[in-house]
Amino acid sequence: MKILLILLLLFCFADLFAQIPPPGDTKNTTYFIDSMPVPYTALSEILPTDIARATVMKYTGQLAISHNNAVYLETKQFVRNRYWLIFSQDAGYRSIVPEPGADAQVVYILNDKVLKDKPEAELSEVNIHTFKELKVIDRAMLIQQYGVKGKKYGVIVHIEK
């Protein structure tokens, strides 16, 4: 069953995983889950629905001689923890989201794009190098500026691309 889930994940991210060697040829690929190197078999422990971001680095030419290819997977929980650590430096954000994942009453707006449900994939782009600014708005401003109803707060985030 876990193998089927991995295959489903591979098909969902086909453009990213097009360069991954077949399962039998993993000696030239290093795998990372949440920034930790793991054996290839550890991929079967991750549900596709738990993945926020997948990145593949394929080395060619001279780099291929001295570097392994790499597959990076970031889970939604890992991404939530990262952006919460960055955002919680703002006292207004920290008062409405006291811990990672406690943001049920929040809608995120990333570079003017409203992130309706499960924002982890888009917010996976937030890190200390890309983060520029954050602003918390209340329900009235959220409705007025973005037409979003049903949430108590809006968190406007700007990052560099």
mmCIF file of C-alpha atoms in Angstrom:
data_model
loop_
_atom_site.group_PDB
_atom_site.id
_atom_site.type_symbol
_atom_site.label_atom_id
_atom_site.label_comp_id
_atom_site.label_asym_id
_atom_site.label_seq_id
_atom_site.Cartn_x
_atom_site.Cartn_y
_atom_site.Cartn_z
ATOM 1 C CA MET A 1 0.000 0.000 0.000
ATOM 2 C CA LYS A 2 2.800 2.399 0.878
ATOM 3 C CA ILE A 3 4.491 1.719 -2.452
ATOM 4 C CA LEU A 4 1.259 2.633 -4.236
ATOM 5 C CA LEU A 5 1.147 5.921 -2.338
ATOM 6 C CA ILE A 6 4.727 6.682 -3.357
ATOM 7 C CA LEU A 7 3.883 5.927 -6.967
ATOM 8 C CA LEU A 8 0.865 8.229 -6.721
ATOM 9 C CA LEU A 9 3.123 10.944 -5.352
ATOM 10 C CA LEU A 10 5.570 10.437 -8.195
ATOM 11 C CA PHE A 11 2.808 10.793 -10.759
ATOM 12 C CA CYS A 12 1.454 13.935 -9.035
ATOM 13 C CA PHE A 13 4.887 15.527 -9.200
ATOM 14 C CA ALA A 14 5.877 13.969 -12.519
ATOM 15 C CA ASP A 15 7.574 17.090 -13.813
ATOM 16 C CA LEU A 16 9.728 17.282 -10.682
ATOM 17 C CA PHE A 17 10.436 13.582 -10.451
ATOM 18 C CA ALA A 18 11.070 12.974 -14.151
ATOM 19 C CA GLN A 19 14.783 12.822 -13.442
ATOM 20 C CA ILE A 20 14.684 10.482 -10.442
ATOM 21 C CA PRO A 21 16.406 7.188 -11.111
ATOM 22 C CA PRO A 22 14.253 4.070 -10.948
ATOM 23 C CA PRO A 23 13.908 2.507 -7.465
ATOM 24 C CA GLY A 24 16.568 -0.101 -8.200
ATOM 25 C CA ASP A 25 19.157 2.588 -9.077
ATOM 26 C CA THR A 26 19.312 4.763 -5.970
ATOM 27 C CA LYS A 27 23.062 4.738 -5.349
ATOM 28 C CA ASN A 28 23.626 8.101 -7.058
ATOM 29 C CA THR A 29 20.737 9.876 -5.348
ATOM 30 C CA THR A 30 20.598 11.294 -1.851
ATOM 31 C CA TYR A 31 17.142 11.660 -0.290
ATOM 32 C CA PHE A 32 16.120 14.260 2.273
ATOM 33 C CA ILE A 33 12.918 14.538 4.279
ATOM 34 C CA ASP A 34 12.590 17.801 6.200
ATOM 35 C CA SER A 35 16.288 18.579 5.608
ATOM 36 C CA MET A 36 17.462 15.266 7.062
ATOM 37 C CA PRO A 37 19.182 12.695 4.830
ATOM 38 C CA VAL A 38 17.234 9.434 4.755
ATOM 39 C CA PRO A 39 17.505 6.098 2.941
ATOM 40 C CA TYR A 40 15.351 5.596 -0.125
ATOM 41 C CA THR A 41 13.106 3.217 1.840
ATOM 42 C CA ALA A 42 12.080 6.069 4.183
ATOM 43 C CA LEU A 43 10.082 7.621 1.329
ATOM 44 C CA SER A 44 7.451 4.930 1.780
ATOM 45 C CA GLU A 45 6.741 6.265 5.283
ATOM 46 C CA ILE A 46 5.493 9.623 3.983
ATOM 47 C CA LEU A 47 1.913 10.003 2.794
ATOM 48 C CA PRO A 48 1.560 12.052 -0.381
ATOM 49 C CA THR A 49 -1.003 14.244 1.384
ATOM 50 C CA ASP A 50 1.632 15.156 4.007
ATOM 51 C CA ILE A 51 4.044 16.623 1.451
ATOM 52 C CA ALA A 52 4.100 20.390 0.988
ATOM 53 C CA ARG A 53 7.053 20.643 -1.379
ATOM 54 C CA ALA A 54 9.225 18.357 -3.489
ATOM 55 C CA THR A 55 12.454 19.425 -5.176
ATOM 56 C CA VAL A 56 14.800 17.414 -7.378
ATOM 57 C CA MET A 57 18.392 18.407 -8.068
ATOM 58 C CA LYS A 58 19.954 16.572 -10.975
ATOM 59 C CA TYR A 59 23.626 17.158 -11.605
ATOM 60 C CA THR A 60 25.064 16.836 -15.096
ATOM 61 C CA GLY A 61 28.480 17.109 -16.656
ATOM 62 C CA GLN A 62 31.436 17.608 -14.318
ATOM 63 C CA LEU A 63 29.145 18.182 -11.311
ATOM 64 C CA ALA A 64 27.662 14.723 -11.786
ATOM 65 C CA ILE A 65 31.085 13.201 -11.153
ATOM 66 C CA SER A 66 31.489 14.785 -7.728
ATOM 67 C CA HIS A 67 27.877 15.163 -6.571
ATOM 68 C CA ASN A 68 24.952 12.829 -6.020
ATOM 69 C CA ASN A 69 21.572 13.808 -7.354
ATOM 70 C CA ALA A 70 19.239 14.883 -4.564
ATOM 71 C CA VAL A 71 15.522 14.644 -3.802
ATOM 72 C CA TYR A 72 14.191 16.984 -1.117
ATOM 73 C CA LEU A 73 10.762 16.490 0.447
ATOM 74 C CA GLU A 74 9.295 18.925 2.958
ATOM 75 C CA THR A 75 6.285 17.893 4.995
ATOM 76 C CA LYS A 76 3.450 20.267 5.767
ATOM 77 C CA GLN A 77 4.310 20.161 9.479
ATOM 78 C CA PHE A 78 7.938 21.082 8.755
ATOM 79 C CA VAL A 79 6.836 24.006 6.564
ATOM 80 C CA ARG A 80 4.311 25.183 9.201
ATOM 81 C CA ASN A 81 7.009 25.178 11.859
ATOM 82 C CA ARG A 82 9.408 27.129 9.608
ATOM 83 C CA TYR A 83 7.001 29.880 8.630
ATOM 84 C CA TRP A 84 5.635 30.112 12.174
ATOM 85 C CA LEU A 85 9.174 30.692 13.520
ATOM 86 C CA ILE A 86 9.626 33.511 11.013
ATOM 87 C CA PHE A 87 6.154 35.053 11.363
ATOM 88 C CA SER A 88 6.052 34.791 15.160
ATOM 89 C CA GLN A 89 8.769 37.444 15.370
ATOM 90 C CA ASP A 90 5.834 39.807 14.755
ATOM 91 C CA ALA A 91 3.946 40.371 18.049
ATOM 92 C CA GLY A 92 0.606 40.787 16.252
ATOM 93 C CA TYR A 93 0.957 37.435 14.514
ATOM 94 C CA ARG A 94 2.185 35.707 17.666
ATOM 95 C CA SER A 95 -0.898 36.974 19.561
ATOM 96 C CA ILE A 96 -3.309 35.361 17.071
ATOM 97 C CA VAL A 97 -1.204 32.261 16.288
ATOM 98 C CA PRO A 98 0.519 31.303 19.556
ATOM 99 C CA GLU A 99 1.972 28.041 18.166
ATOM 100 C CA PRO A 100 2.465 26.300 14.807
ATOM 101 C CA GLY A 101 -0.793 25.024 13.352
ATOM 102 C CA ALA A 102 -3.015 27.186 15.595
ATOM 103 C CA ASP A 103 -4.119 29.272 12.643
ATOM 104 C CA ALA A 104 -7.619 27.947 11.923
ATOM 105 C CA GLN A 105 -9.057 31.474 12.099
ATOM 106 C CA VAL A 106 -6.424 32.880 9.730
ATOM 107 C CA VAL A 107 -6.296 33.191 5.973
ATOM 108 C CA TYR A 108 -2.876 33.842 4.454
ATOM 109 C CA ILE A 109 -2.358 36.222 1.566
ATOM 110 C CA LEU A 110 1.004 35.632 -0.127
ATOM 111 C CA ASN A 111 2.162 38.374 -2.499
ATOM 112 C CA ASP A 112 -1.490 39.429 -2.976
ATOM 113 C CA LYS A 113 -2.723 35.878 -3.638
ATOM 114 C CA VAL A 114 -5.319 34.571 -1.172
ATOM 115 C CA LEU A 115 -4.380 31.072 -0.002
ATOM 116 C CA LYS A 116 -7.759 29.532 0.785
ATOM 117 C CA ASP A 117 -7.107 25.990 2.040
ATOM 118 C CA LYS A 118 -3.935 24.171 3.041
ATOM 119 C CA PRO A 119 -1.490 27.025 2.423
ATOM 120 C CA GLU A 120 1.644 24.998 3.192
ATOM 121 C CA ALA A 121 2.602 24.384 -0.438
ATOM 122 C CA GLU A 122 2.687 28.085 -1.263
ATOM 123 C CA LEU A 123 4.113 29.102 2.121
ATOM 124 C CA SER A 124 6.943 26.608 1.648
ATOM 125 C CA GLU A 125 8.603 29.406 -0.328
ATOM 126 C CA VAL A 126 8.942 31.435 2.886
ATOM 127 C CA ASN A 127 12.357 31.288 4.507
ATOM 128 C CA ILE A 128 14.700 33.761 6.151
ATOM 129 C CA HIS A 129 16.142 34.710 2.753
ATOM 130 C CA THR A 130 12.852 35.325 0.930
ATOM 131 C CA PHE A 131 10.714 36.833 3.726
ATOM 132 C CA LYS A 132 10.187 40.595 3.431
ATOM 133 C CA GLU A 133 7.211 41.641 5.554
ATOM 134 C CA LEU A 134 4.032 40.591 7.304
ATOM 135 C CA LYS A 135 0.878 42.466 8.246
ATOM 136 C CA VAL A 136 -2.100 41.208 10.264
ATOM 137 C CA ILE A 137 -5.537 42.539 9.334
ATOM 138 C CA ASP A 138 -8.878 42.047 11.037
ATOM 139 C CA ARG A 139 -12.089 40.519 9.661
ATOM 140 C CA ALA A 140 -13.509 43.825 8.409
ATOM 141 C CA MET A 141 -10.390 44.644 6.379
ATOM 142 C CA LEU A 142 -10.170 41.051 5.177
ATOM 143 C CA ILE A 143 -13.682 41.263 3.755
ATOM 144 C CA GLN A 144 -13.218 44.776 2.390
ATOM 145 C CA GLN A 145 -9.832 44.268 0.723
ATOM 146 C CA TYR A 146 -9.992 40.603 -0.316
ATOM 147 C CA GLY A 147 -13.662 39.565 -0.135
ATOM 148 C CA VAL A 148 -12.786 36.720 2.254
ATOM 149 C CA LYS A 149 -15.477 35.748 4.740
ATOM 150 C CA GLY A 150 -15.464 33.108 7.463
ATOM 151 C CA LYS A 151 -12.037 33.910 8.918
ATOM 152 C CA LYS A 152 -11.225 36.197 11.813
ATOM 153 C CA TYR A 153 -7.847 37.459 10.569
ATOM 154 C CA GLY A 154 -5.834 37.897 7.434
ATOM 155 C CA VAL A 155 -2.065 37.603 7.392
ATOM 156 C CA ILE A 156 -0.546 39.422 4.462
ATOM 157 C CA VAL A 157 2.908 38.084 3.635
ATOM 158 C CA HIS A 158 5.355 39.447 1.087
ATOM 159 C CA ILE A 159 8.363 37.484 -0.070
ATOM 160 C CA GLU A 160 11.001 38.003 -2.709
ATOM 161 C CA LYS A 161 10.768 35.729 -5.700
#
